[in-house]
mmCIF file of C-alpha atoms in Angstrom:
data_model
loop_
_atom_site.group_PDB
_atom_site.id
_atom_site.type_symbol
_atom_site.label_atom_id
_atom_site.label_comp_id
_atom_site.label_asym_id
_atom_site.label_seq_id
_atom_site.Cartn_x
_atom_site.Cartn_y
_atom_site.Cartn_z
ATOM 1 C CA LEU E 59 64.143 1.347 207.823
ATOM 2 C CA LEU E 60 67.467 0.533 209.434
ATOM 3 C CA ALA E 61 69.232 3.131 207.237
ATOM 4 C CA PHE E 62 66.646 5.750 208.228
ATOM 5 C CA SER E 63 67.096 4.859 211.912
ATOM 6 C CA VAL E 64 70.864 5.230 211.590
ATOM 7 C CA PHE E 65 70.426 8.562 209.809
ATOM 8 C CA LEU E 66 67.954 9.872 212.404
ATOM 9 C CA THR E 67 70.126 8.765 215.332
ATOM 10 C CA SER E 68 73.249 10.304 213.819
ATOM 11 C CA PHE E 69 71.425 13.525 212.991
ATOM 12 C CA LEU E 70 69.942 13.905 216.470
ATOM 13 C CA THR E 71 73.256 13.096 218.164
ATOM 14 C CA THR E 72 75.184 15.568 215.996
ATOM 15 C CA SER E 73 72.537 18.273 216.438
ATOM 16 C CA PHE E 74 72.538 17.842 220.204
ATOM 17 C CA GLY E 75 76.344 17.977 220.258
ATOM 18 C CA PHE E 76 76.354 21.095 218.091
ATOM 19 C CA PHE E 77 73.826 22.998 220.181
ATOM 20 C CA LEU E 78 75.560 21.899 223.374
ATOM 21 C CA SER E 79 78.866 23.139 221.967
ATOM 22 C CA GLN E 80 77.142 26.413 221.022
ATOM 23 C CA SER E 81 76.123 26.875 224.648
ATOM 24 C CA ILE E 82 79.622 26.059 225.865
ATOM 25 C CA LEU E 83 81.155 28.370 223.237
ATOM 26 C CA LYS E 84 78.866 31.205 224.314
ATOM 27 C CA GLN E 85 79.848 30.738 227.957
ATOM 28 C CA ASP E 86 83.549 30.445 227.092
ATOM 29 C CA THR E 87 83.309 33.527 224.883
ATOM 30 C CA ASN E 88 81.773 35.498 227.742
ATOM 31 C CA GLU E 89 84.509 34.345 230.120
ATOM 32 C CA LEU E 90 87.301 34.966 227.607
ATOM 33 C CA ILE E 91 86.153 38.488 226.738
ATOM 34 C CA ASN E 92 85.665 39.387 230.397
ATOM 35 C CA LEU E 93 89.060 37.946 231.295
ATOM 36 C CA SER E 94 90.739 40.022 228.583
ATOM 37 C CA CYS E 95 88.864 43.118 229.790
ATOM 38 C CA ASP E 96 89.728 42.469 233.426
ATOM 39 C CA LEU E 97 93.456 42.111 232.729
ATOM 40 C CA ILE E 98 93.642 45.585 231.184
ATOM 41 C CA TYR E 99 91.166 47.041 233.675
ATOM 42 C CA HIS E 100 93.138 45.793 236.692
ATOM 43 C CA ASP E 101 96.432 47.084 235.246
ATOM 44 C CA LEU E 102 95.014 50.591 234.883
ATOM 45 C CA ASN E 103 93.283 50.463 238.237
ATOM 46 C CA SER E 104 96.519 49.338 239.885
ATOM 47 C CA GLU E 105 98.296 52.408 238.531
ATOM 48 C CA MET E 106 95.603 54.651 239.975
ATOM 49 C CA GLU E 107 95.536 52.796 243.271
ATOM 50 C CA SER E 108 99.303 53.199 243.534
ATOM 51 C CA ILE E 109 98.926 56.959 243.108
ATOM 52 C CA GLU E 110 96.163 57.069 245.716
ATOM 53 C CA GLN E 111 98.300 55.164 248.217
ATOM 54 C CA THR E 112 101.296 57.422 247.609
ATOM 55 C CA VAL E 113 99.264 60.588 248.158
ATOM 56 C CA LYS E 114 97.699 59.142 251.313
ATOM 57 C CA VAL E 115 101.123 58.287 252.744
ATOM 58 C CA ILE E 116 102.363 61.828 252.096
ATOM 59 C CA SER E 117 99.186 63.232 253.658
ATOM 60 C CA SER E 118 99.755 61.189 256.802
ATOM 61 C CA TYR E 119 103.358 62.343 256.940
ATOM 62 C CA VAL E 120 102.408 66.031 256.624
ATOM 63 C CA MET E 121 99.585 65.817 259.181
ATOM 64 C CA ASN E 122 101.796 64.041 261.698
ATOM 65 C CA GLN E 123 104.108 67.029 261.575
ATOM 66 C CA LEU E 124 101.198 69.390 262.335
ATOM 67 C CA THR E 125 99.317 67.360 264.944
ATOM 68 C CA SER E 126 100.610 69.297 267.932
ATOM 69 C CA VAL E 127 100.895 72.671 266.217
ATOM 70 C CA ASP E 128 98.677 75.514 267.430
ATOM 71 C CA LYS E 129 96.731 77.680 264.939
ATOM 72 C CA SER E 130 98.950 80.664 265.654
ATOM 73 C CA GLU E 131 102.032 78.592 264.806
ATOM 74 C CA LEU E 132 100.789 77.185 261.489
ATOM 75 C CA LYS E 133 102.771 79.660 259.394
ATOM 76 C CA ASN E 134 106.050 78.773 261.086
ATOM 77 C CA ALA E 135 105.223 75.072 260.891
ATOM 78 C CA ILE E 136 104.498 75.321 257.174
ATOM 79 C CA SER E 137 107.749 77.194 256.631
ATOM 80 C CA TYR E 138 109.543 74.403 258.469
ATOM 81 C CA GLN E 139 107.779 71.755 256.374
ATOM 82 C CA THR E 140 108.989 73.182 253.080
ATOM 83 C CA ASN E 141 112.466 71.992 253.894
ATOM 84 C CA GLU E 142 114.776 69.572 252.139
ATOM 85 C CA LYS E 143 113.550 66.576 254.143
ATOM 86 C CA LEU E 144 109.961 66.865 252.859
ATOM 87 C CA ALA E 145 111.202 67.605 249.343
ATOM 88 C CA ASN E 146 113.271 64.420 249.327
ATOM 89 C CA PHE E 147 110.315 62.473 250.660
ATOM 90 C CA LEU E 148 108.139 63.733 247.790
ATOM 91 C CA GLU E 149 110.785 63.001 245.174
ATOM 92 C CA ASN E 150 111.281 59.427 246.375
ATOM 93 C CA ALA E 151 107.520 58.866 246.449
ATOM 94 C CA ALA E 152 107.189 60.112 242.882
ATOM 95 C CA LEU E 153 110.071 57.955 241.633
ATOM 96 C CA SER E 154 108.493 54.856 243.137
ATOM 97 C CA THR E 155 105.130 55.514 241.438
ATOM 98 C CA GLU E 156 104.955 54.389 237.828
ATOM 99 C CA ASN E 157 103.574 56.804 235.214
ATOM 100 C CA SER E 158 103.328 59.715 237.661
ATOM 101 C CA ILE E 159 104.289 62.956 235.946
ATOM 102 C CA SER E 160 104.249 65.379 238.892
ATOM 103 C CA ILE E 161 103.749 65.548 242.642
ATOM 104 C CA TYR E 162 103.111 68.532 244.886
ATOM 105 C CA VAL E 163 102.221 69.927 248.280
ATOM 106 C CA ARG E 164 100.556 73.345 248.050
ATOM 107 C CA TYR E 165 99.770 75.333 251.196
ATOM 108 C CA ASN E 166 96.872 77.636 251.927
ATOM 109 C CA PRO E 167 97.877 81.057 250.509
ATOM 110 C CA GLU E 168 95.924 82.784 253.285
ATOM 111 C CA ILE E 169 98.315 81.260 255.803
ATOM 112 C CA TYR E 170 101.551 81.641 253.898
ATOM 113 C CA SER E 171 101.854 82.828 250.252
ATOM 114 C CA PRO E 172 100.246 82.082 246.853
ATOM 115 C CA THR E 173 103.311 80.093 245.788
ATOM 116 C CA ALA E 174 104.003 78.269 249.049
ATOM 117 C CA GLY E 175 104.697 74.598 248.526
ATOM 118 C CA ILE E 176 106.826 71.981 246.793
ATOM 119 C CA PHE E 177 106.324 70.978 243.148
ATOM 120 C CA TYR E 178 108.222 68.180 241.407
ATOM 121 C CA VAL E 179 107.901 67.444 237.662
ATOM 122 C CA ARG E 180 109.224 64.377 235.821
ATOM 123 C CA ASN E 181 111.959 64.980 233.249
ATOM 124 C CA GLU E 182 112.470 63.125 229.974
ATOM 125 C CA ASP E 183 115.177 60.977 231.616
ATOM 126 C CA ASN E 184 112.604 59.898 234.281
ATOM 127 C CA THR E 185 114.199 61.981 237.035
ATOM 128 C CA PHE E 186 112.256 64.635 238.949
ATOM 129 C CA SER E 187 113.224 68.254 239.313
ATOM 130 C CA LEU E 188 111.910 71.021 241.545
ATOM 131 C CA THR E 189 109.738 73.493 239.638
ATOM 132 C CA GLU E 190 108.481 76.924 240.620
ATOM 133 C CA PRO E 191 104.951 76.461 242.045
ATOM 134 C CA THR E 192 102.105 78.153 240.189
ATOM 135 C CA ASP E 193 100.951 81.463 241.659
ATOM 136 C CA ILE E 194 97.337 80.680 242.593
ATOM 137 C CA SER E 195 96.395 84.355 242.869
ATOM 138 C CA LEU E 196 96.974 84.938 239.129
ATOM 139 C CA TYR E 197 94.069 82.774 237.965
ATOM 140 C CA SER E 198 90.311 82.686 238.480
ATOM 141 C CA PRO E 199 88.674 79.603 240.037
ATOM 142 C CA ASP E 200 87.079 78.582 236.721
ATOM 143 C CA ASP E 201 90.438 78.410 234.913
ATOM 144 C CA ARG E 202 90.734 74.598 234.842
ATOM 145 C CA GLU E 203 93.852 74.610 232.712
ATOM 146 C CA HIS E 204 95.864 76.359 235.434
ATOM 147 C CA VAL E 205 94.217 75.884 238.828
ATOM 148 C CA ALA E 206 91.713 73.012 238.642
ATOM 149 C CA TRP E 207 94.038 71.080 240.954
ATOM 150 C CA TRP E 208 93.483 73.738 243.652
ATOM 151 C CA TYR E 209 89.867 74.843 243.515
ATOM 152 C CA GLU E 210 88.080 71.593 242.687
ATOM 153 C CA PRO E 211 89.403 69.622 245.722
ATOM 154 C CA LEU E 212 88.506 72.583 247.942
ATOM 155 C CA ALA E 213 84.965 72.597 246.557
ATOM 156 C CA ALA E 214 84.636 68.853 247.177
ATOM 157 C CA LYS E 215 86.314 69.016 250.638
ATOM 158 C CA LYS E 216 87.389 65.394 250.229
ATOM 159 C CA PRO E 217 89.917 63.343 248.251
ATOM 160 C CA ILE E 218 88.961 63.337 244.568
ATOM 161 C CA TRP E 219 90.124 62.350 241.115
ATOM 162 C CA LEU E 220 89.964 65.345 238.811
ATOM 163 C CA LYS E 221 88.350 64.936 235.427
ATOM 164 C CA PRO E 222 90.846 64.917 232.541
ATOM 165 C CA TYR E 223 92.224 68.374 231.811
ATOM 166 C CA ASN E 224 95.071 69.982 229.892
ATOM 167 C CA ASN E 225 97.408 71.462 232.488
ATOM 168 C CA GLN E 226 99.017 74.561 230.968
ATOM 169 C CA ASN E 227 101.510 74.822 233.834
ATOM 170 C CA ILE E 228 103.439 71.787 232.572
ATOM 171 C CA ASN E 229 101.811 71.473 229.117
ATOM 172 C CA ASN E 230 100.404 67.991 229.582
ATOM 173 C CA GLU E 231 97.012 66.326 229.588
ATOM 174 C CA LEU E 232 96.491 64.936 233.072
ATOM 175 C CA ILE E 233 94.264 63.174 235.524
ATOM 176 C CA SER E 234 95.042 63.992 239.133
ATOM 177 C CA TYR E 235 94.370 62.548 242.566
ATOM 178 C CA ILE E 236 94.300 65.226 245.262
ATOM 179 C CA ILE E 237 93.654 65.257 249.004
ATOM 180 C CA PRO E 238 92.825 68.522 250.823
ATOM 181 C CA LEU E 239 94.079 68.531 254.425
ATOM 182 C CA TYR E 240 92.290 70.397 257.229
ATOM 183 C CA LYS E 241 93.206 71.064 260.834
ATOM 184 C CA ASP E 242 90.391 72.310 263.059
ATOM 185 C CA ASP E 243 88.354 73.190 259.937
ATOM 186 C CA ILE E 244 91.221 75.297 258.611
ATOM 187 C CA LEU E 245 92.647 74.350 255.229
ATOM 188 C CA ILE E 246 96.319 73.546 255.586
ATOM 189 C CA CYS E 247 97.261 72.349 252.129
ATOM 190 C CA ILE E 248 96.433 70.089 249.246
ATOM 191 C CA ILE E 249 98.569 67.100 248.292
ATOM 192 C CA GLY E 250 98.336 65.702 244.796
ATOM 193 C CA MET E 251 99.882 63.556 242.140
ATOM 194 C CA ASP E 252 99.295 63.697 238.378
ATOM 195 C CA LEU E 253 99.044 60.796 235.942
ATOM 196 C CA ASN E 254 100.091 61.409 232.349
ATOM 197 C CA LEU E 255 96.835 60.949 230.414
ATOM 198 C CA GLU E 256 98.555 61.297 227.040
ATOM 199 C CA LYS E 257 100.721 58.262 227.771
ATOM 200 C CA LEU E 258 97.732 56.340 229.077
ATOM 201 C CA LYS E 259 95.754 57.135 225.914
ATOM 202 C CA SER E 260 98.586 56.052 223.634
ATOM 203 C CA GLU E 261 98.854 52.734 225.475
ATOM 204 C CA ILE E 262 95.108 52.105 225.160
ATOM 205 C CA GLU E 263 94.953 53.101 221.489
ATOM 206 C CA THR E 264 97.634 50.553 220.572
ATOM 207 C CA ILE E 265 95.667 47.650 222.058
ATOM 208 C CA GLN E 266 93.868 45.678 219.363
ATOM 209 C CA ILE E 267 91.356 42.884 219.887
ATOM 210 C CA GLY E 268 90.959 40.724 216.801
ATOM 211 C CA THR E 269 91.071 42.293 213.347
ATOM 212 C CA CYS E 270 89.182 45.499 214.131
ATOM 213 C CA GLY E 271 88.431 45.416 217.872
ATOM 214 C CA GLY E 272 90.023 47.436 220.635
ATOM 215 C CA ILE E 273 89.342 49.772 223.550
ATOM 216 C CA ALA E 274 87.819 53.217 223.824
ATOM 217 C CA LEU E 275 88.297 55.410 226.896
ATOM 218 C CA LEU E 276 85.435 57.654 228.043
ATOM 219 C CA ASP E 277 85.092 60.060 230.942
ATOM 220 C CA ASP E 278 82.472 59.730 233.660
ATOM 221 C CA GLU E 279 79.928 61.478 231.401
ATOM 222 C CA TYR E 280 80.642 59.051 228.527
ATOM 223 C CA LYS E 281 82.470 61.642 226.448
ATOM 224 C CA THR E 282 85.285 60.161 224.386
ATOM 225 C CA ILE E 283 88.889 60.667 225.470
ATOM 226 C CA THR E 284 90.827 58.390 223.111
ATOM 227 C CA ASN E 285 91.043 59.026 219.384
ATOM 228 C CA SER E 286 90.859 55.448 218.081
ATOM 229 C CA PRO E 287 88.542 54.687 215.101
ATOM 230 C CA LEU E 288 86.212 52.921 217.528
ATOM 231 C CA THR E 289 85.233 56.236 219.116
ATOM 232 C CA ASN E 290 83.330 57.051 215.908
ATOM 233 C CA LEU E 291 80.903 54.273 216.830
ATOM 234 C CA LEU E 292 79.949 55.904 220.133
ATOM 235 C CA THR E 293 76.640 57.400 219.038
ATOM 236 C CA PRO E 294 74.152 58.877 221.567
ATOM 237 C CA GLU E 295 71.986 55.764 221.179
ATOM 238 C CA PHE E 296 74.915 53.523 221.962
ATOM 239 C CA VAL E 297 75.835 55.631 224.994
ATOM 240 C CA GLU E 298 72.311 55.118 226.345
ATOM 241 C CA THR E 299 72.816 51.356 225.978
ATOM 242 C CA LEU E 300 76.068 51.661 227.917
ATOM 243 C CA LYS E 301 74.337 53.541 230.714
ATOM 244 C CA GLN E 302 71.701 50.802 230.998
ATOM 245 C CA TYR E 303 74.498 48.240 231.085
ATOM 246 C CA GLU E 304 76.124 50.140 233.958
ATOM 247 C CA ILE E 305 72.821 50.319 235.864
ATOM 248 C CA GLN E 306 72.322 46.572 235.540
ATOM 249 C CA THR E 307 75.876 45.938 236.724
ATOM 250 C CA LYS E 308 75.351 48.093 239.812
ATOM 251 C CA GLU E 309 72.079 46.301 240.576
ATOM 252 C CA ASN E 310 73.929 42.994 240.416
ATOM 253 C CA ASP E 311 76.462 44.328 242.912
ATOM 254 C CA VAL E 312 73.665 45.324 245.290
ATOM 255 C CA ASN E 313 72.165 41.845 245.009
ATOM 256 C CA ASN E 314 75.436 40.268 246.157
ATOM 257 C CA LEU E 315 76.283 38.886 242.736
ATOM 258 C CA MET E 316 79.840 40.166 242.821
ATOM 259 C CA ASN E 317 81.256 36.727 242.052
ATOM 260 C CA SER E 318 79.171 36.320 238.905
ATOM 261 C CA ILE E 319 80.768 36.974 235.535
ATOM 262 C CA PRO E 320 79.678 40.328 234.054
ATOM 263 C CA LYS E 321 77.513 39.861 231.004
ATOM 264 C CA ILE E 322 78.538 41.143 227.617
ATOM 265 C CA PHE E 323 76.116 42.521 225.085
ATOM 266 C CA SER E 324 76.221 42.633 221.299
ATOM 267 C CA LYS E 325 75.846 45.624 219.019
ATOM 268 C CA LYS E 326 75.685 45.808 215.236
ATOM 269 C CA PHE E 327 76.612 49.291 214.072
ATOM 270 C CA ASP E 328 76.653 48.554 210.342
ATOM 271 C CA LYS E 329 77.567 45.786 207.884
ATOM 272 C CA GLU E 330 81.258 46.018 208.742
ATOM 273 C CA ASN E 331 81.052 46.654 212.493
ATOM 274 C CA ASN E 332 79.437 43.976 214.605
ATOM 275 C CA PHE E 333 80.847 43.629 218.115
ATOM 276 C CA PHE E 334 80.540 42.063 221.504
ATOM 277 C CA ILE E 335 80.753 44.924 224.022
ATOM 278 C CA SER E 336 81.982 44.904 227.599
ATOM 279 C CA CYS E 337 82.379 47.906 229.905
ATOM 280 C CA ARG E 338 84.433 48.616 233.041
ATOM 281 C CA THR E 339 84.496 51.719 235.265
ATOM 282 C CA LEU E 340 87.894 52.764 236.631
ATOM 283 C CA ARG E 341 88.579 54.120 240.115
ATOM 284 C CA ASN E 342 88.511 57.706 238.865
ATOM 285 C CA GLY E 343 85.119 57.296 237.157
ATOM 286 C CA MET E 344 86.412 56.917 233.593
ATOM 287 C CA ASN E 345 84.945 54.109 231.494
ATOM 288 C CA LEU E 346 86.736 51.489 229.418
ATOM 289 C CA ILE E 347 84.673 50.143 226.512
ATOM 290 C CA PHE E 348 85.952 46.876 225.020
ATOM 291 C CA PHE E 349 85.016 46.037 221.414
ATOM 292 C CA THR E 350 85.484 42.380 220.399
ATOM 293 C CA PRO E 351 84.614 41.579 216.741
ATOM 294 C CA LYS E 352 81.853 39.013 216.430
ATOM 295 C CA ASP E 353 83.544 37.629 213.315
ATOM 296 C CA ARG E 354 86.393 36.457 215.510
ATOM 297 C CA ILE E 355 83.987 34.386 217.600
ATOM 298 C CA TYR E 356 81.780 33.339 214.693
ATOM 299 C CA ASN E 357 84.790 32.010 212.806
ATOM 300 C CA ILE E 358 85.367 29.597 215.667
ATOM 301 C CA ARG E 359 81.710 28.581 215.598
ATOM 302 C CA ASN E 360 81.608 28.188 211.814
ATOM 303 C CA SER E 361 84.800 26.167 211.811
ATOM 304 C CA PHE E 362 83.364 23.869 214.481
ATOM 305 C CA PHE E 363 80.085 23.553 212.539
ATOM 306 C CA ILE E 364 81.879 22.551 209.328
ATOM 307 C CA ARG E 365 83.991 19.972 211.164
ATOM 308 C CA SER E 366 80.882 18.607 212.874
ATOM 309 C CA LEU E 367 79.076 18.344 209.538
ATOM 310 C CA ILE E 368 81.997 16.500 207.924
ATOM 311 C CA VAL E 369 82.228 14.076 210.837
ATOM 312 C CA PHE E 370 78.453 13.551 210.677
ATOM 313 C CA LEU E 371 78.520 12.717 206.950
ATOM 314 C CA ILE E 372 81.488 10.362 207.314
ATOM 315 C CA CYS E 373 79.872 8.551 210.236
ATOM 316 C CA LEU E 374 76.566 8.389 208.355
ATOM 317 C CA LEU E 375 78.161 6.820 205.280
ATOM 318 C CA ILE E 376 80.096 4.319 207.366
ATOM 319 C CA SER E 377 76.980 3.456 209.409
ATOM 320 C CA ILE E 378 74.795 2.979 206.306
ATOM 321 C CA GLY E 379 77.480 0.847 204.661
ATOM 322 C CA LEU E 380 77.893 -1.346 207.737
ATOM 323 C CA SER E 381 74.140 -1.644 208.267
ATOM 324 C CA HIS E 382 73.661 -2.623 204.625
ATOM 325 C CA LYS E 383 76.328 -5.313 204.877
ATOM 326 C CA ILE E 384 74.935 -6.654 208.169
ATOM 327 C CA THR E 385 71.319 -6.746 206.943
ATOM 328 C CA HIS E 386 72.407 -8.362 203.667
ATOM 329 C CA THR E 387 74.302 -11.051 205.597
ATOM 330 C CA LEU E 388 71.316 -11.664 207.900
ATOM 331 C CA THR E 389 68.679 -11.767 205.150
ATOM 332 C CA LYS E 390 70.666 -13.809 202.595
ATOM 333 C CA SER E 391 69.986 -17.082 204.428
ATOM 334 C CA ILE E 392 66.337 -16.162 204.993
ATOM 335 C CA ILE E 393 65.922 -15.482 201.270
ATOM 336 C CA LYS E 394 67.352 -18.940 200.469
ATOM 337 C CA LEU E 395 64.988 -20.583 202.972
ATOM 338 C CA ASN E 396 62.063 -18.657 201.504
ATOM 339 C CA HIS E 397 62.999 -19.825 197.990
ATOM 340 C CA CYS E 398 63.283 -23.432 199.180
ATOM 341 C CA ALA E 399 59.908 -23.226 200.907
ATOM 342 C CA LYS E 400 58.269 -21.954 197.713
ATOM 343 C CA GLU E 401 59.741 -24.842 195.690
ATOM 344 C CA ILE E 402 58.468 -27.399 198.199
ATOM 345 C CA SER E 403 55.010 -25.789 198.231
ATOM 346 C CA ASN E 404 54.962 -26.148 194.447
ATOM 347 C CA GLY E 405 55.631 -29.891 194.781
ATOM 348 C CA ASN E 406 59.320 -29.798 194.037
ATOM 349 C CA TYR E 407 60.867 -31.823 196.833
ATOM 350 C CA ASP E 408 64.167 -32.222 195.101
ATOM 351 C CA VAL E 409 65.722 -29.102 196.610
ATOM 352 C CA SER E 410 68.719 -28.581 198.792
ATOM 353 C CA ILE E 411 70.101 -25.603 200.684
ATOM 354 C CA SER E 412 73.302 -24.888 202.524
ATOM 355 C CA PHE E 413 74.197 -21.836 204.538
ATOM 356 C CA ASP E 414 76.042 -20.735 207.652
#
C-alpha cells in the first residue's frame, strides 16, 4: 500500500510538472517565434521607413521653394530648381539611405518638358551618378516596366508604395515610394526613391530557421516574390488560411489588443513539412511568412519528456527502496511482539524478546 501510494504520488507530481512545462513551452515557443519574426520584420520596415522619411524631407524642400511662386512663374521656378543645389541635396539624401538604388524628382511635362527633372542612380562602388531622365512621352500609361513610377502615383493622388516591378530604365527589380506634389490642384512633380528588391530578396532567401524553415516574401495579393523552396508550399488553400490569420490580427488591433503577442498557427503540408507559421505585413503591403519547423520545437519537448521520465523512475526506485526499508524497520519489532504473544497464548511463558 505504501509502495502504491509512493508510485501514485510520484506519477501525479511528474505528470503535473510535465503538463505544466508543456504549457510553458508552448507560451515560450510562441514568444520566441514572434520575437524572431519581429526582429526581421522591424529591420525591413526600418529600411522602408527611412526611404519614406527621405522622400518626405525632399518634398518639403521642393515645396518650400515653390510656396510663393505664381502659376505663371512655375516654369521658371522649375528651371531654377533643377540646379546644382537641388542635385546635391538629392545625392546626399540617397547616400544617407541604406539600400536605396535611385532617387529622382520628375516635373510635370505639361509645364516644362517630358524629361524635366533630376535622376540619380547608384553605381557598383556605392556612389551615385546623374542619369538621363526617362522620356515620359515615349511610353503608354500601362507600361509598368518604364513609367509605373509616374502614372500610378498620379492615379492615386497621394504618397504610395508601388507594387514590385522590373524597371527597364535601370534594369533592376524595384519597389518604390513616391509622393506626387500639387500646388493649387496643379501637379508640380513627383518625388521618389527606389529600393533594390533583388537585394532584399537575396537577403530574405538566405535566412534559415531551423533545419528547413525560413521566410517567404509575398506581395499584397499573396503572390510569391521570393524563390525559396518554401514558396512551393504556398497553395491556394494555405493562402486562404493566411488571409483569415490577417483578418483576425486586424480585429485584435481594433479591439485594443496591440500589446498582446500575435498568435502563431500550425500547418502540416506533408510528412516532411510540418511548420509553425507566423505572418507580418510590411509598410508597403508586402507580407512576410515565417516557417518554423515543428521538429525543432518537438525535439525540445521530447528531450524534456525523456529527462522527466528518467527522473521519475529514479525517484520512484529510491522512494520504494526507502519505504521498504522504513516499513521493514517499523514492522520487525511488531512481528517479534506478535510471535511472543502467540507463544504466551499457547502456554509457553518461557519467552524473551529484545528490540530497540
